[in-house]
Amino acid sequence: MSQINLKEIKAISYKKATIKKGYTDQSLRVNLDANNIIINPIEEKIKNKFIGGKGYDLWLMWNAVKASTKWNDPENAICISSGPLGGTPGYPGGGKSIVTAISPLTGAPIDSNVGGYFGPYKKFSGFDVIQVDGKAKEDTVIFIDGIESKIKIFEAKNLPSDSYELSDTLTRYFDEDKPVNVSVVTAGPGAEHTFFGCLNFSWWDAGRKRVRYKQAGRGGIGTVFADKKIKAIVARYGAISMKSNNPADFDGLKLVTKTHAKEINELDPKQNRMSLVGTTHLVPIMNDHDCLPVHNFKFGSHPESRVIGEEVYEHIFDKGFDGCWKGCTVACSHGVKDFSPFTGPYRGKKVFVDGPEYETVAGCGSNLGIFDAQTILEINFYCDAYGLDTISVGTSLGFVMECFENHLITTDHTDGMDLSFGSRFNALEIIHQMARGEGFGAIVGKGIRQMKQIFAKDFGADMAFMQDIGMESKGLEFSEYITKESLAQQGGYGLALKGPQHDEAWLIFLDMVHNFMPTFEDKAEALHWFPMFRTWFGLCGLCKLPWNDIVPEDNKNTPEPAKVMKHIGWYADFFSAVTGRKTGPDDIITMSEAVYNFQRIFNLKMGFGTREHDTVPYRAVGPVTVEEYESRQKRYDEQLKEKYGLDISTMTSKDKVAALRQKREEQYELLKDAVYERRGWNKNGIPTIATVKRLGIDFPEVMEVLKKNGIE
Amino acid sequence: MIEVDGKQVPWSENWTMASLLETLDNVEFCAVARLNGRLVSSPKFAETIIPDNSKIQLLPLVAGG
Ligand code: SF4
């Protein structure tokens, strides 16, 4: 490769803001139309209401975009923020970044919570949040240098095209001597050619002396990044300590950090062993509970899943410290050394694969009928290198494979490729095509919602069947859990603001296994409390895993074990210690509720955010086909007889599928009613005036959007 | 003898994970256990025989992704 060429086209020096109690109280805007670099103060009232992280991102985006803004309009803004607690070394999960943009898949705001060092480095360089808008004419690199207090925009030539090599090259370019000072955000060629491009956020792994990556995967923010011709955003900063956030109560911060970290050190080995196996322990657990997606979410288990779970990956993962944040004792971000791909541009070379996590194993493994740990690693590697979201890739390919097996599409449409379940080489070839923007892969890269239109219009495929089996809602592909037997989790997906991602609420076990929420009101309460609490991690710059993946030994004796109240108490102490705002567990919910409702109204502003958009495909609710019904006939027959009181003696399987569907779809609509009521929304799923006033988000522009939608 | 969450418990022949849990208090959240290092989930508790000298860890509530 020729020498990389970065031509400086704009540079400013700035006076670095002093961090006070977790905040710099400044935002940075980079406008690529005019190459403007603008530093703005953040007002106290915005800080108090939006807290930071996703809250700041959404506020800046709200002001940047119009109702008519599309994902590829210049005013679409990519915002990245780590909240006030982000950048606390040693606090488990204490260094996340939250990224938002208008999504190419959904047309509405999307948010992604991601590890790596970028968010904290950017904050300590002087900016709580960065907004990048406009569109560059040439490939561009943005450099935030918190050591020299300079911001630079470069025109870039001869950069490697894939994320894997690009992050490494830029890390060494910007600080050859101390690569640990650099974190790089990149996309890749897949992000250029698909609608589900992801962003890779890097950190320097000092033990292995290499760049590592975490992905802001969901909703195609990488695609927006590539469309703006951004090759990379780089942050550089020096040493970080627990004092870097200038906390209000340093001793309090030290105490709560030590307490939480110590508990994880002691209990993770006895519980999920995430420091050894990451989240791959979930594969056998989900399989045994019939919740692991198999063959496009048709089934929930498969006998061969044992070869793609923790028992295999524990031995493949490279041993060493795997925290995607400094000193995170969960240290679950594992990887595989010296992997040699058998296809594509890296064929035969040795690479390091960051992953896989549960979602990738389930989405790109069992869901595609691929029960081969090596192929899953290769898919994981190329998705990261190309900048593709493994969840959307897995769920989209599952849909394609089911369409293929049902002859809705044929080899005439797939460039001659057999795309039956289990076709691992052809699945990989589709991924390479996505990166090149060629062939059938270019169609798959548009995501399920657009594929349904294309298959129906151009290939004459049955739209009604595709609506039932296409695992997307709001335009976003489902993450990797089977929800057929958990009404609450159907709501957890269908009522999630950005689309079916499990980060708002994961209620499957509470609902399905433990039956702790038998009534609609119980489910509605859970679908209020959990999304509100979990939103808070995104406001503060934290990872959710240390909250409830490792729990105190006496947690089961508490009144509400699922909430892990002891940890919530620690999080409240953490917030109080850094910001000086005396905070209790209830305050956490109130903080989140304001931002959560604001995001719902943001969806409304963009033309979504009402009841009709909270629908899910029937595959998420119950068995679509006779094959599916008969595979779990005993379960479904019993429900029809006992739960719904039907006489099924003369019914065919087809009749039973229809009867069960009617009942389950009714239940889902009743659930929506109950959740809307609990959240203070009207029957159409819109926050009422009383709700926005109670939460203090009754800004004139918010009231204007509500008024336009008949809420006065 | 078997060890359950670090405590010694007398072993009985043909004991299954399900029958063990019946003898313990406060285990309604236990949907997954480790039996000699291997994960066993609640749908398999009734068919999973516990050998003598086993080491069992009852995992807390499964939290998902
Ligand atoms: S728990 Fe895992 S994903 Fe979360 S910050 Fe720590 S290492 Fe990263």
mmCIF file of N, CA and C in Angstrom, chain B:
data_model
loop_
_atom_site.group_PDB
_atom_site.id
_atom_site.type_symbol
_atom_site.label_atom_id
_atom_site.label_comp_id
_atom_site.label_asym_id
_atom_site.label_seq_id
_atom_site.Cartn_x
_atom_site.Cartn_y
_atom_site.Cartn_z
ATOM 1 N N MET B 1 -21.262 -37.394 49.314
ATOM 2 C CA MET B 1 -21.422 -35.950 49.521
ATOM 3 C C MET B 1 -21.332 -35.203 48.190
ATOM 4 N N ILE B 2 -22.128 -34.168 48.091
ATOM 5 C CA ILE B 2 -21.956 -33.245 46.965
ATOM 6 C C ILE B 2 -21.786 -31.847 47.549
ATOM 7 N N GLU B 3 -21.302 -30.938 46.691
ATOM 8 C CA GLU B 3 -21.139 -29.564 47.162
ATOM 9 C C GLU B 3 -22.112 -28.679 46.392
ATOM 10 N N VAL B 4 -22.948 -27.960 47.116
ATOM 11 C CA VAL B 4 -23.912 -27.057 46.477
ATOM 12 C C VAL B 4 -23.622 -25.642 46.966
ATOM 13 N N ASP B 5 -23.232 -24.794 46.043
ATOM 14 C CA ASP B 5 -22.841 -23.415 46.374
ATOM 15 C C ASP B 5 -21.881 -23.378 47.573
ATOM 16 N N GLY B 6 -20.902 -24.253 47.544
ATOM 17 C CA GLY B 6 -19.861 -24.248 48.570
ATOM 18 C C GLY B 6 -20.222 -25.003 49.841
ATOM 19 N N LYS B 7 -21.481 -25.471 49.948
ATOM 20 C CA LYS B 7 -21.864 -26.189 51.176
ATOM 21 C C LYS B 7 -21.944 -27.690 50.888
ATOM 22 N N GLN B 8 -21.519 -28.488 51.864
ATOM 23 C CA GLN B 8 -21.575 -29.944 51.710
ATOM 24 C C GLN B 8 -23.014 -30.427 51.938
ATOM 25 N N VAL B 9 -23.476 -31.270 51.058
ATOM 26 C CA VAL B 9 -24.842 -31.804 51.157
ATOM 27 C C VAL B 9 -24.743 -33.322 50.953
ATOM 28 N N PRO B 10 -25.411 -34.129 51.814
ATOM 29 C CA PRO B 10 -25.335 -35.581 51.608
ATOM 30 C C PRO B 10 -25.945 -35.963 50.255
ATOM 31 N N TRP B 11 -25.337 -36.946 49.632
ATOM 32 C CA TRP B 11 -25.773 -37.348 48.287
ATOM 33 C C TRP B 11 -26.778 -38.496 48.381
ATOM 34 N N SER B 12 -27.744 -38.561 47.502
ATOM 35 C CA SER B 12 -28.652 -39.709 47.423
ATOM 36 C C SER B 12 -28.605 -40.270 46.015
ATOM 37 N N GLU B 13 -28.761 -41.557 45.938
ATOM 38 C CA GLU B 13 -28.714 -42.202 44.633
ATOM 39 C C GLU B 13 -29.908 -41.756 43.789
ATOM 40 N N ASN B 14 -29.683 -41.646 42.486
ATOM 41 C CA ASN B 14 -30.715 -41.233 41.531
ATOM 42 C C ASN B 14 -31.261 -39.829 41.769
ATOM 43 N N TRP B 15 -30.496 -39.059 42.486
ATOM 44 C CA TRP B 15 -30.916 -37.676 42.666
ATOM 45 C C TRP B 15 -30.824 -36.926 41.351
ATOM 46 N N THR B 16 -31.844 -36.127 41.063
ATOM 47 C CA THR B 16 -31.773 -35.271 39.875
ATOM 48 C C THR B 16 -31.640 -33.827 40.342
ATOM 49 N N MET B 17 -31.351 -32.966 39.408
ATOM 50 C CA MET B 17 -31.280 -31.545 39.747
ATOM 51 C C MET B 17 -32.629 -31.089 40.297
ATOM 52 N N ALA B 18 -33.715 -31.595 39.713
ATOM 53 C CA ALA B 18 -35.049 -31.171 40.172
ATOM 54 C C ALA B 18 -35.274 -31.621 41.610
ATOM 55 N N SER B 19 -34.906 -32.871 41.926
ATOM 56 C CA SER B 19 -35.158 -33.325 43.299
ATOM 57 C C SER B 19 -34.257 -32.614 44.302
ATOM 58 N N LEU B 20 -33.046 -32.273 43.883
ATOM 59 C CA LEU B 20 -32.181 -31.493 44.780
ATOM 60 C C LEU B 20 -32.835 -30.144 45.102
ATOM 61 N N LEU B 21 -33.306 -29.460 44.057
ATOM 62 C CA LEU B 21 -33.865 -28.114 44.269
ATOM 63 C C LEU B 21 -35.089 -28.159 45.190
ATOM 64 N N GLU B 22 -35.833 -29.259 45.121
ATOM 65 C CA GLU B 22 -37.003 -29.371 46.008
ATOM 66 C C GLU B 22 -36.615 -29.334 47.479
ATOM 67 N N THR B 23 -35.398 -29.713 47.768
ATOM 68 C CA THR B 23 -34.982 -29.746 49.175
ATOM 69 C C THR B 23 -34.397 -28.410 49.639
ATOM 70 N N LEU B 24 -34.237 -27.467 48.718
ATOM 71 C CA LEU B 24 -33.584 -26.202 49.070
ATOM 72 C C LEU B 24 -34.602 -25.064 49.145
ATOM 73 N N ASP B 25 -34.302 -24.079 49.991
ATOM 74 C CA ASP B 25 -35.184 -22.914 50.110
ATOM 75 C C ASP B 25 -34.767 -21.849 49.112
ATOM 76 N N ASN B 26 -35.739 -21.021 48.779
ATOM 77 C CA ASN B 26 -35.432 -19.784 48.063
ATOM 78 C C ASN B 26 -34.722 -20.022 46.724
ATOM 79 N N VAL B 27 -35.221 -20.964 45.960
ATOM 80 C CA VAL B 27 -34.556 -21.261 44.682
ATOM 81 C C VAL B 27 -35.489 -21.015 43.485
ATOM 82 N N GLU B 28 -36.545 -20.247 43.718
ATOM 83 C CA GLU B 28 -37.497 -20.062 42.605
ATOM 84 C C GLU B 28 -36.890 -19.329 41.415
ATOM 85 N N PHE B 29 -35.787 -18.595 41.636
ATOM 86 C CA PHE B 29 -35.133 -17.902 40.527
ATOM 87 C C PHE B 29 -34.131 -18.781 39.800
ATOM 88 N N CYS B 30 -33.946 -19.983 40.283
ATOM 89 C CA CYS B 30 -32.881 -20.796 39.699
ATOM 90 C C CYS B 30 -33.363 -21.501 38.434
ATOM 91 N N ALA B 31 -32.972 -20.956 37.300
ATOM 92 C CA ALA B 31 -33.332 -21.577 36.021
ATOM 93 C C ALA B 31 -32.127 -22.263 35.392
ATOM 94 N N VAL B 32 -30.962 -21.994 35.947
ATOM 95 C CA VAL B 32 -29.735 -22.563 35.376
ATOM 96 C C VAL B 32 -28.770 -22.904 36.512
ATOM 97 N N ALA B 33 -28.092 -24.025 36.356
ATOM 98 C CA ALA B 33 -27.074 -24.400 37.348
ATOM 99 C C ALA B 33 -25.839 -24.904 36.595
ATOM 100 N N ARG B 34 -24.730 -24.927 37.316
ATOM 101 C CA ARG B 34 -23.546 -25.580 36.760
ATOM 102 C C ARG B 34 -23.336 -26.878 37.529
ATOM 103 N N LEU B 35 -23.324 -27.964 36.808
ATOM 104 C CA LEU B 35 -23.088 -29.263 37.416
ATOM 105 C C LEU B 35 -21.716 -29.722 36.931
ATOM 106 N N ASN B 36 -20.770 -29.745 37.850
ATOM 107 C CA ASN B 36 -19.389 -30.076 37.499
ATOM 108 C C ASN B 36 -18.907 -29.267 36.293
ATOM 109 N N GLY B 37 -19.216 -27.985 36.332
ATOM 110 C CA GLY B 37 -18.732 -27.062 35.307
ATOM 111 C C GLY B 37 -19.626 -26.912 34.096
ATOM 112 N N ARG B 38 -20.563 -27.843 33.908
ATOM 113 C CA ARG B 38 -21.406 -27.771 32.699
ATOM 114 C C ARG B 38 -22.737 -27.134 33.021
ATOM 115 N N LEU B 39 -23.230 -26.306 32.096
ATOM 116 C CA LEU B 39 -24.509 -25.631 32.322
ATOM 117 C C LEU B 39 -25.667 -26.601 32.152
ATOM 118 N N VAL B 40 -26.590 -26.547 33.087
ATOM 119 C CA VAL B 40 -27.834 -27.324 32.970
ATOM 120 C C VAL B 40 -28.981 -26.343 33.191
ATOM 121 N N SER B 41 -29.964 -26.358 32.305
ATOM 122 C CA SER B 41 -31.076 -25.408 32.413
ATOM 123 C C SER B 41 -32.325 -26.095 32.928
ATOM 124 N N SER B 42 -33.267 -25.308 33.430
ATOM 125 C CA SER B 42 -34.431 -25.877 34.125
ATOM 126 C C SER B 42 -35.235 -26.906 33.318
ATOM 127 N N PRO B 43 -35.389 -26.750 31.991
ATOM 128 C CA PRO B 43 -36.137 -27.810 31.288
ATOM 129 C C PRO B 43 -35.469 -29.180 31.399
ATOM 130 N N LYS B 44 -34.182 -29.190 31.755
ATOM 131 C CA LYS B 44 -33.459 -30.469 31.842
ATOM 132 C C LYS B 44 -33.240 -30.909 33.290
ATOM 133 N N PHE B 45 -33.744 -30.146 34.252
ATOM 134 C CA PHE B 45 -33.470 -30.488 35.654
ATOM 135 C C PHE B 45 -33.975 -31.893 36.014
ATOM 136 N N ALA B 46 -35.179 -32.211 35.539
ATOM 137 C CA ALA B 46 -35.784 -33.479 35.952
ATOM 138 C C ALA B 46 -35.028 -34.683 35.401
ATOM 139 N N GLU B 47 -34.360 -34.517 34.277
ATOM 140 C CA GLU B 47 -33.678 -35.670 33.664
ATOM 141 C C GLU B 47 -32.182 -35.696 33.975
ATOM 142 N N THR B 48 -31.698 -34.697 34.711
ATOM 143 C CA THR B 48 -30.258 -34.630 34.965
ATOM 144 C C THR B 48 -29.918 -35.277 36.302
ATOM 145 N N ILE B 49 -29.256 -36.418 36.224
ATOM 146 C CA ILE B 49 -28.861 -37.161 37.419
ATOM 147 C C ILE B 49 -27.599 -36.533 38.009
ATOM 148 N N ILE B 50 -27.569 -36.420 39.324
ATOM 149 C CA ILE B 50 -26.386 -35.853 39.988
ATOM 150 C C ILE B 50 -25.491 -37.000 40.475
ATOM 151 N N PRO B 51 -24.284 -37.108 39.918
ATOM 152 C CA PRO B 51 -23.372 -38.153 40.411
ATOM 153 C C PRO B 51 -22.826 -37.783 41.804
ATOM 154 N N ASP B 52 -22.396 -38.785 42.530
ATOM 155 C CA ASP B 52 -21.767 -38.512 43.839
ATOM 156 C C ASP B 52 -20.510 -37.660 43.624
ATOM 157 N N ASN B 53 -20.174 -36.892 44.634
ATOM 158 C CA ASN B 53 -18.999 -35.994 44.618
ATOM 159 C C ASN B 53 -19.133 -34.833 43.637
ATOM 160 N N SER B 54 -20.368 -34.564 43.217
ATOM 161 C CA SER B 54 -20.544 -33.453 42.258
ATOM 162 C C SER B 54 -20.379 -32.110 42.940
ATOM 163 N N LYS B 55 -20.019 -31.146 42.102
ATOM 164 C CA LYS B 55 -19.947 -29.762 42.562
ATOM 165 C C LYS B 55 -21.008 -28.984 41.776
ATOM 166 N N ILE B 56 -21.904 -28.352 42.512
ATOM 167 C CA ILE B 56 -23.028 -27.670 41.850
ATOM 168 C C ILE B 56 -23.031 -26.198 42.240
ATOM 169 N N GLN B 57 -23.238 -25.363 41.240
ATOM 170 C CA GLN B 57 -23.431 -23.938 41.516
ATOM 171 C C GLN B 57 -24.783 -23.548 40.951
ATOM 172 N N LEU B 58 -25.610 -22.952 41.797
ATOM 173 C CA LEU B 58 -26.913 -22.485 41.322
ATOM 174 C C LEU B 58 -26.716 -21.062 40.821
ATOM 175 N N LEU B 59 -26.996 -20.847 39.553
ATOM 176 C CA LEU B 59 -26.736 -19.520 38.997
ATOM 177 C C LEU B 59 -27.899 -18.590 39.311
ATOM 178 N N PRO B 60 -27.590 -17.300 39.490
ATOM 179 C CA PRO B 60 -28.679 -16.362 39.752
ATOM 180 C C PRO B 60 -29.502 -16.140 38.492
ATOM 181 N N LEU B 61 -30.539 -15.370 38.655
ATOM 182 C CA LEU B 61 -31.438 -15.014 37.557
ATOM 183 C C LEU B 61 -30.694 -14.720 36.254
ATOM 184 N N VAL B 62 -31.180 -15.299 35.172
ATOM 185 C CA VAL B 62 -30.551 -15.037 33.877
ATOM 186 C C VAL B 62 -30.981 -13.648 33.400
ATOM 187 N N ALA B 63 -29.996 -12.838 33.004
ATOM 188 C CA ALA B 63 -30.291 -11.434 32.717
ATOM 189 C C ALA B 63 -30.357 -11.108 31.232
ATOM 190 N N GLY B 64 -29.991 -12.064 30.383
ATOM 191 C CA GLY B 64 -30.070 -11.787 28.955
ATOM 192 C C GLY B 64 -28.926 -10.922 28.477
ATOM 193 N N GLY B 65 -29.058 -10.404 27.268
ATOM 194 C CA GLY B 65 -27.953 -9.674 26.653
ATOM 195 C C GLY B 65 -27.811 -8.264 27.185
#
